[in-house]
Each structure stands twice: as structure tokens, then as C-alpha cells.
XYZ file of N, CA and C in Angstrom:
453
model
N 18.162 -7.173 10.650
C 17.640 -5.873 11.046
C 17.999 -4.841 9.967
N 17.065 -3.965 9.676
C 17.267 -2.964 8.633
C 18.260 -1.906 9.100
N 19.131 -1.518 8.196
C 20.093 -0.475 8.533
C 19.387 0.876 8.564
N 20.056 1.860 9.173
C 19.447 3.193 9.245
C 19.295 3.789 7.849
N 20.186 3.431 6.921
C 20.074 3.914 5.545
C 18.802 3.387 4.893
N 18.514 2.106 5.098
C 17.301 1.512 4.530
C 16.068 2.174 5.141
N 16.081 2.402 6.460
C 14.937 3.062 7.108
C 14.758 4.473 6.559
N 15.855 5.206 6.412
C 15.770 6.565 5.866
C 15.231 6.520 4.444
N 15.774 5.611 3.641
C 15.317 5.503 2.253
C 13.835 5.156 2.189
N 13.368 4.330 3.110
C 11.948 3.960 3.135
C 11.080 5.154 3.510
N 11.471 5.873 4.549
C 10.672 6.984 5.058
C 10.584 8.119 4.047
N 11.627 8.345 3.288
C 11.602 9.471 2.350
C 10.546 9.291 1.263
N 10.080 8.056 1.064
C 9.068 7.820 0.037
C 7.663 8.209 0.491
N 7.424 8.286 1.785
C 6.075 8.576 2.278
C 5.530 9.911 1.776
N 6.258 11.025 1.944
C 5.705 12.284 1.417
C 5.600 12.276 -0.108
N 6.486 11.568 -0.758
C 6.417 11.483 -2.225
C 5.173 10.733 -2.670
N 4.843 9.659 -1.957
C 3.622 8.910 -2.277
C 2.385 9.757 -2.004
N 2.384 10.483 -0.892
C 1.248 11.351 -0.567
C 1.079 12.427 -1.634
N 2.188 13.002 -2.073
C 2.133 14.026 -3.122
C 1.612 13.432 -4.428
N 2.078 12.241 -4.766
C 1.609 11.571 -5.977
C 0.101 11.346 -5.914
N -0.384 10.867 -4.766
C -1.819 10.615 -4.598
C -2.613 11.907 -4.772
N -2.159 12.977 -4.138
C -2.855 14.263 -4.251
C -2.880 14.743 -5.694
N -1.751 14.644 -6.369
C -1.687 15.074 -7.770
C -2.608 14.239 -8.652
N -2.657 12.960 -8.391
C -3.503 12.064 -9.182
C -4.986 12.387 -8.955
N -5.369 12.622 -7.716
C -6.751 13.007 -7.410
C -7.083 14.329 -8.094
N -6.204 15.309 -7.964
C -6.458 16.625 -8.548
C -6.485 16.572 -10.070
N -5.704 15.696 -10.665
C -5.742 15.515 -12.122
C -7.130 15.047 -12.543
N -7.676 14.101 -11.809
C -9.024 13.604 -12.108
C -10.083 14.683 -11.862
N -9.927 15.455 -10.799
C -10.901 16.510 -10.495
C -10.936 17.567 -11.591
N -9.785 17.874 -12.163
C -9.714 18.887 -13.222
C -10.462 18.466 -14.484
N -10.725 17.175 -14.619
C -11.459 16.674 -15.783
C -12.962 16.915 -15.660
N -13.424 17.329 -14.484
C -14.856 17.539 -14.234
C -15.099 19.036 -14.040
N -15.889 19.613 -14.918
C -16.123 21.066 -14.942
C -16.382 21.663 -13.556
N -17.333 21.131 -12.818
C -17.714 21.711 -11.525
C -16.701 21.465 -10.410
N -15.726 20.589 -10.640
C -14.793 20.214 -9.574
C -13.361 20.665 -9.841
N -13.149 21.419 -10.889
C -11.788 21.796 -11.307
C -10.985 22.548 -10.264
N -11.652 23.296 -9.422
C -10.926 24.129 -8.450
C -10.717 23.435 -7.107
N -11.127 22.174 -7.011
C -11.003 21.463 -5.738
C -9.641 20.797 -5.579
N -9.249 20.641 -4.334
C -7.991 19.967 -4.000
C -8.282 18.543 -3.530
N -7.225 17.795 -3.311
C -7.368 16.438 -2.778
C -8.023 16.469 -1.392
N -7.763 17.501 -0.611
C -8.384 17.620 0.718
C -9.891 17.838 0.607
N -10.322 18.625 -0.361
C -11.762 18.780 -0.606
C -12.368 17.424 -0.969
N -11.649 16.681 -1.797
C -12.123 15.357 -2.224
C -12.274 14.431 -1.019
N -11.327 14.497 -0.083
C -11.417 13.681 1.137
C -12.701 13.979 1.906
N -13.027 15.251 2.015
C -14.240 15.638 2.741
C -15.478 15.140 2.007
N -15.517 15.330 0.697
C -16.673 14.872 -0.082
C -16.865 13.365 0.034
N -15.777 12.612 -0.083
C -15.920 11.157 -0.015
C -16.298 10.709 1.399
N -15.820 11.414 2.407
C -16.224 11.107 3.781
C -17.729 11.323 3.936
N -18.229 12.437 3.420
C -19.659 12.729 3.507
C -20.490 11.764 2.662
N -19.945 11.290 1.568
C -20.665 10.296 0.765
C -20.868 9.008 1.556
N -19.916 8.687 2.422
C -20.026 7.473 3.238
C -20.875 7.689 4.485
N -20.847 8.887 5.054
C -21.483 9.147 6.353
C -22.812 9.887 6.261
N -23.135 10.443 5.120
C -24.362 11.234 4.923
C -24.314 12.549 5.696
N -24.430 12.494 7.020
C -24.383 13.702 7.850
C -23.297 13.506 8.900
N -22.602 14.585 9.209
C -21.554 14.507 10.226
C -21.256 15.914 10.721
N -20.256 16.037 11.573
C -19.882 17.372 12.044
C -18.423 17.666 11.708
N -18.061 18.914 11.891
C -16.719 19.376 11.525
C -15.636 18.640 12.313
N -15.881 18.377 13.581
C -14.877 17.708 14.415
C -14.574 16.304 13.908
N -15.606 15.570 13.543
C -15.397 14.208 13.033
C -14.651 14.214 11.704
N -14.960 15.179 10.858
C -14.244 15.278 9.586
C -12.779 15.602 9.840
N -12.515 16.563 10.713
C -11.128 16.934 11.027
C -10.349 15.719 11.513
N -10.966 14.941 12.373
C -10.311 13.735 12.894
C -10.103 12.707 11.780
N -11.114 12.507 10.957
C -11.043 11.487 9.907
C -9.997 11.799 8.848
N -9.841 13.080 8.503
C -8.875 13.418 7.447
C -7.567 13.961 8.022
N -7.443 13.908 9.353
C -6.197 14.287 10.034
C -5.776 15.724 9.716
N -6.748 16.629 9.879
C -6.490 18.051 9.674
C -7.025 18.812 10.889
N -6.485 20.005 11.099
C -6.986 20.859 12.176
C -8.379 21.355 11.797
N -9.182 21.610 12.818
C -10.553 22.068 12.573
C -10.562 23.377 11.781
N -9.605 24.254 12.042
C -9.545 25.528 11.311
C -9.278 25.295 9.820
N -8.467 24.302 9.505
C -8.199 23.955 8.105
C -9.455 23.393 7.456
N -10.144 22.534 8.183
C -11.386 21.944 7.667
C -12.422 23.037 7.418
N -12.471 24.035 8.282
C -13.421 25.135 8.103
C -13.200 25.833 6.766
N -11.959 26.118 6.437
C -11.647 26.771 5.161
C -12.063 25.880 3.987
N -11.744 24.596 4.069
C -12.097 23.658 3.001
C -13.614 23.543 2.844
N -14.303 23.437 3.966
C -15.763 23.293 3.958
C -16.433 24.554 3.405
N -15.898 25.716 3.744
C -16.482 26.960 3.233
C -16.470 26.988 1.708
N -15.398 26.514 1.114
C -15.339 26.475 -0.353
C -16.366 25.492 -0.908
N -16.479 24.329 -0.281
C -17.462 23.340 -0.736
C -18.880 23.890 -0.605
N -19.110 24.662 0.446
C -20.427 25.282 0.622
C -20.660 26.345 -0.456
N -19.644 27.158 -0.732
C -19.761 28.188 -1.775
C -20.075 27.579 -3.141
N -19.566 26.379 -3.382
C -19.817 25.690 -4.653
C -21.156 24.950 -4.661
N -21.861 24.999 -3.542
C -23.170 24.357 -3.467
C -23.111 22.848 -3.325
N -21.970 22.328 -2.846
C -21.809 20.879 -2.711
C -22.211 20.367 -1.331
N -22.119 21.237 -0.328
C -22.508 20.841 1.028
C -23.339 21.945 1.677
N -24.015 21.559 2.749
C -24.807 22.506 3.535
C -24.340 22.402 4.982
N -24.107 23.564 5.596
C -23.741 23.620 7.011
C -24.967 24.033 7.814
N -25.080 23.465 9.009
C -26.165 23.863 9.904
C -25.762 23.546 11.344
N -26.364 24.251 12.283
C -26.053 24.048 13.702
C -26.664 22.753 14.201
N -25.930 22.096 15.061
C -26.400 20.861 15.683
C -27.572 21.161 16.611
N -28.557 20.282 16.630
C -29.686 20.434 17.555
C -29.240 20.216 19.000
N -28.268 19.317 19.200
C -27.796 18.986 20.544
C -26.851 20.040 21.117
N -25.999 20.612 20.258
C -24.992 21.562 20.715
C -24.841 22.644 19.651
N -25.380 23.801 19.903
C -25.391 24.897 18.921
C -23.983 25.367 18.538
N -22.983 25.012 19.348
C -21.605 25.389 19.010
C -21.031 24.506 17.912
N -21.623 23.347 17.727
C -21.127 22.374 16.745
C -21.806 22.595 15.396
N -21.002 22.553 14.338
C -21.527 22.703 12.984
C -21.620 21.341 12.325
N -22.805 21.008 11.878
C -23.024 19.762 11.140
C -22.959 20.033 9.647
N -22.688 18.982 8.907
C -22.575 19.090 7.451
C -23.335 17.969 6.786
N -23.855 18.270 5.620
C -24.442 17.227 4.785
C -24.271 17.639 3.331
N -24.269 16.656 2.462
C -24.167 16.930 1.038
C -25.489 17.483 0.520
N -25.394 18.394 -0.412
C -26.583 18.853 -1.119
C -26.860 17.846 -2.236
N -27.935 18.064 -2.956
C -28.224 17.188 -4.099
C -27.067 17.233 -5.094
N -26.553 18.425 -5.307
C -25.405 18.591 -6.211
C -24.179 17.844 -5.671
N -23.994 17.884 -4.375
C -22.882 17.170 -3.746
C -23.023 15.666 -3.871
N -24.246 15.168 -3.713
C -24.481 13.721 -3.852
C -24.247 13.255 -5.285
N -24.420 14.163 -6.241
C -24.194 13.815 -7.647
C -22.714 13.547 -7.933
N -21.849 13.939 -7.017
C -20.404 13.718 -7.167
C -20.050 12.238 -6.963
N -20.983 11.445 -6.421
C -20.726 10.031 -6.103
C -20.113 9.267 -7.279
N -20.648 9.441 -8.467
C -20.160 8.709 -9.642
C -18.704 9.075 -9.928
N -18.415 10.356 -9.893
C -17.045 10.825 -10.135
C -16.123 10.334 -9.021
N -16.585 10.409 -7.784
C -15.770 9.983 -6.638
C -15.431 8.502 -6.728
N -16.392 7.688 -7.126
C -16.124 6.250 -7.269
C -15.088 5.996 -8.353
N -15.210 6.723 -9.458
C -14.256 6.546 -10.558
C -12.846 6.942 -10.109
N -12.743 8.074 -9.437
C -11.430 8.535 -8.969
C -10.867 7.559 -7.938
N -11.680 7.164 -6.981
C -11.220 6.232 -5.942
C -10.775 4.909 -6.541
N -11.532 4.400 -7.503
C -11.154 3.136 -8.154
C -9.817 3.269 -8.854
N -9.615 4.392 -9.510
C -8.354 4.617 -10.216
C -7.186 4.733 -9.240
N -7.376 5.502 -8.188
C -6.310 5.741 -7.211
C -5.977 4.477 -6.427
N -6.984 3.712 -6.086
C -6.772 2.522 -5.264
C -6.472 1.268 -6.080
N -6.392 1.416 -7.371
C -6.098 0.274 -8.236
C -4.722 -0.305 -7.916
N -4.691 -1.600 -7.675
C -3.400 -2.248 -7.404
C -2.481 -2.126 -8.614
N -3.072 -2.044 -9.793
C -2.276 -1.898 -11.013
C -1.481 -0.588 -10.964
N -2.126 0.482 -10.508
C -1.449 1.771 -10.390
C -0.270 1.678 -9.430
N -0.447 0.940 -8.357
C 0.570 0.839 -7.325
C 1.625 -0.216 -7.634
N 1.354 -1.087 -8.593
C 2.309 -2.140 -8.924
C 2.406 -3.212 -7.847
N 1.320 -3.423 -7.109
C 1.316 -4.402 -6.022
C 0.324 -5.518 -6.312
N 0.646 -6.695 -5.803
C -0.348 -7.767 -5.857
C -1.189 -7.659 -4.580
N -2.313 -8.378 -4.485
C -3.175 -8.241 -3.302
C -2.463 -8.494 -1.971
N -1.582 -9.483 -1.919
C -0.876 -9.774 -0.662
C 0.048 -8.613 -0.283
N 0.765 -8.072 -1.254
C 1.650 -6.938 -0.986
C 0.846 -5.721 -0.523
N -0.313 -5.534 -1.109
C -1.179 -4.428 -0.712
C -1.595 -4.565 0.752
N -1.972 -5.766 1.159
C -2.348 -6.013 2.558
C -1.164 -5.766 3.491
N 0.031 -6.213 3.083
C 1.225 -6.009 3.904
C 1.527 -4.517 4.061
N 1.427 -3.786 2.955
C 1.683 -2.349 2.997
C 0.707 -1.664 3.947
N -0.576 -1.972 3.819
C -1.583 -1.372 4.695
C -1.283 -1.692 6.154
N -0.996 -2.954 6.438
C -0.715 -3.375 7.809
C 0.462 -2.583 8.389
N 1.539 -2.472 7.640
C 2.733 -1.790 8.140
C 2.513 -0.287 8.304
N 1.834 0.329 7.353
C 1.563 1.763 7.469
C 0.621 2.054 8.638
N -0.416 1.237 8.779
C -1.357 1.426 9.883
C -0.663 1.213 11.228
N 0.172 0.191 11.313
C 0.897 -0.100 12.554
C 1.804 1.073 12.922
N 2.527 1.595 11.953
C 3.432 2.716 12.197
C 2.656 3.956 12.615
N 1.611 4.264 11.875
C 0.801 5.447 12.198
C 0.198 5.335 13.600
N -0.384 4.192 13.917
C -1.020 3.987 15.223
C -0.001 4.128 16.346
N 1.174 3.558 16.162
C 2.223 3.664 17.178
C 2.603 5.127 17.401
N 2.857 5.841 16.323
C 3.261 7.242 16.454
C 2.143 8.086 17.070
N 0.913 7.843 16.660
C -0.228 8.583 17.216
C -0.392 8.284 18.702
N -0.334 7.009 19.067
C -0.575 6.611 20.454
C 0.554 7.003 21.398
N 1.742 7.171 20.875
C 2.858 7.605 21.719
C 3.041 9.118 21.637
N 2.053 9.781 21.062
C 2.016 11.250 20.965
C 3.177 11.821 20.151
N 3.670 11.041 19.213
C 4.751 11.540 18.371
C 4.208 12.147 17.082
N 2.899 12.070 16.907
C 2.265 12.685 15.730
C 1.504 13.914 16.125
């Protein structure tokens, strides 16, 4: 059984890894003229929309684990940059739907390059089996904490 010191040492790496990922994404974004002012959270929204085409603010908030008010601020910037379009849902006028503009869809090439770089096992120093183990353990921990309302 792992000692409390080992558990503490393991947990302290989580925010450091998240910070590293954000910095790495933002480093790549700064290399692209039109995307220099975007954050890793903006990138999450763009890549979500690249996969889903059209969606609403609530689904994005859930997918990227942010409050709807935070997503609103992020989305407003993406709209100001002409990357996404907001419109009212036909089913529920209170709900705001989103879709990528043509300019937003053009980000696909850059997004794939950034995602490939970030998700590269070489960057992480893991072999495929270790990568699967890491994903399994992180997902298990997150799901447990979420389902027991500790998140």
C-alpha cells in the first residue's frame, strides 16, 4: 500500500502537469498570428467545436469542466476574433448555440498540429502501455471524485 507521502508526492504533480500542458498549448498558439492572444481554454473550446460542429454553451461548459459564466467570457473573445458565431437555439431561446465560422474552421490544421505535439508519447516520456495506465488511473480518480460530489 502506498504511503501518504507517496500519495502526496503523486498528487502535487497534477497541477504542475496541467500548467505545463497549458503553457505548451499557449506556446504553440503564439506562433500563429491570428491566435496569439488565445489561452489554452480558448483552444479547448475551438477543438471541441472542431469535433462537434455545432453545440451549445452548456455542453461546452460540461466538456471543458468550466462554469458557464467562464465559458461565456471565453466564447465572447472567440466571437470577437471572428472564429465562432453565437445564435439562439430554435428549441429554447434561452440557450445559446455556437458554431465555427469559416475562419474558425481554418484553425483545424493548427489544432491538429498542436494536439499531435501535446499528445505525443515522446513528449510525455511514456510508452503506449504506460499511457493507457495513466489514462485509466486519472479517469478512475476523476470519475470517483465527481460521482461522490467531491469535485
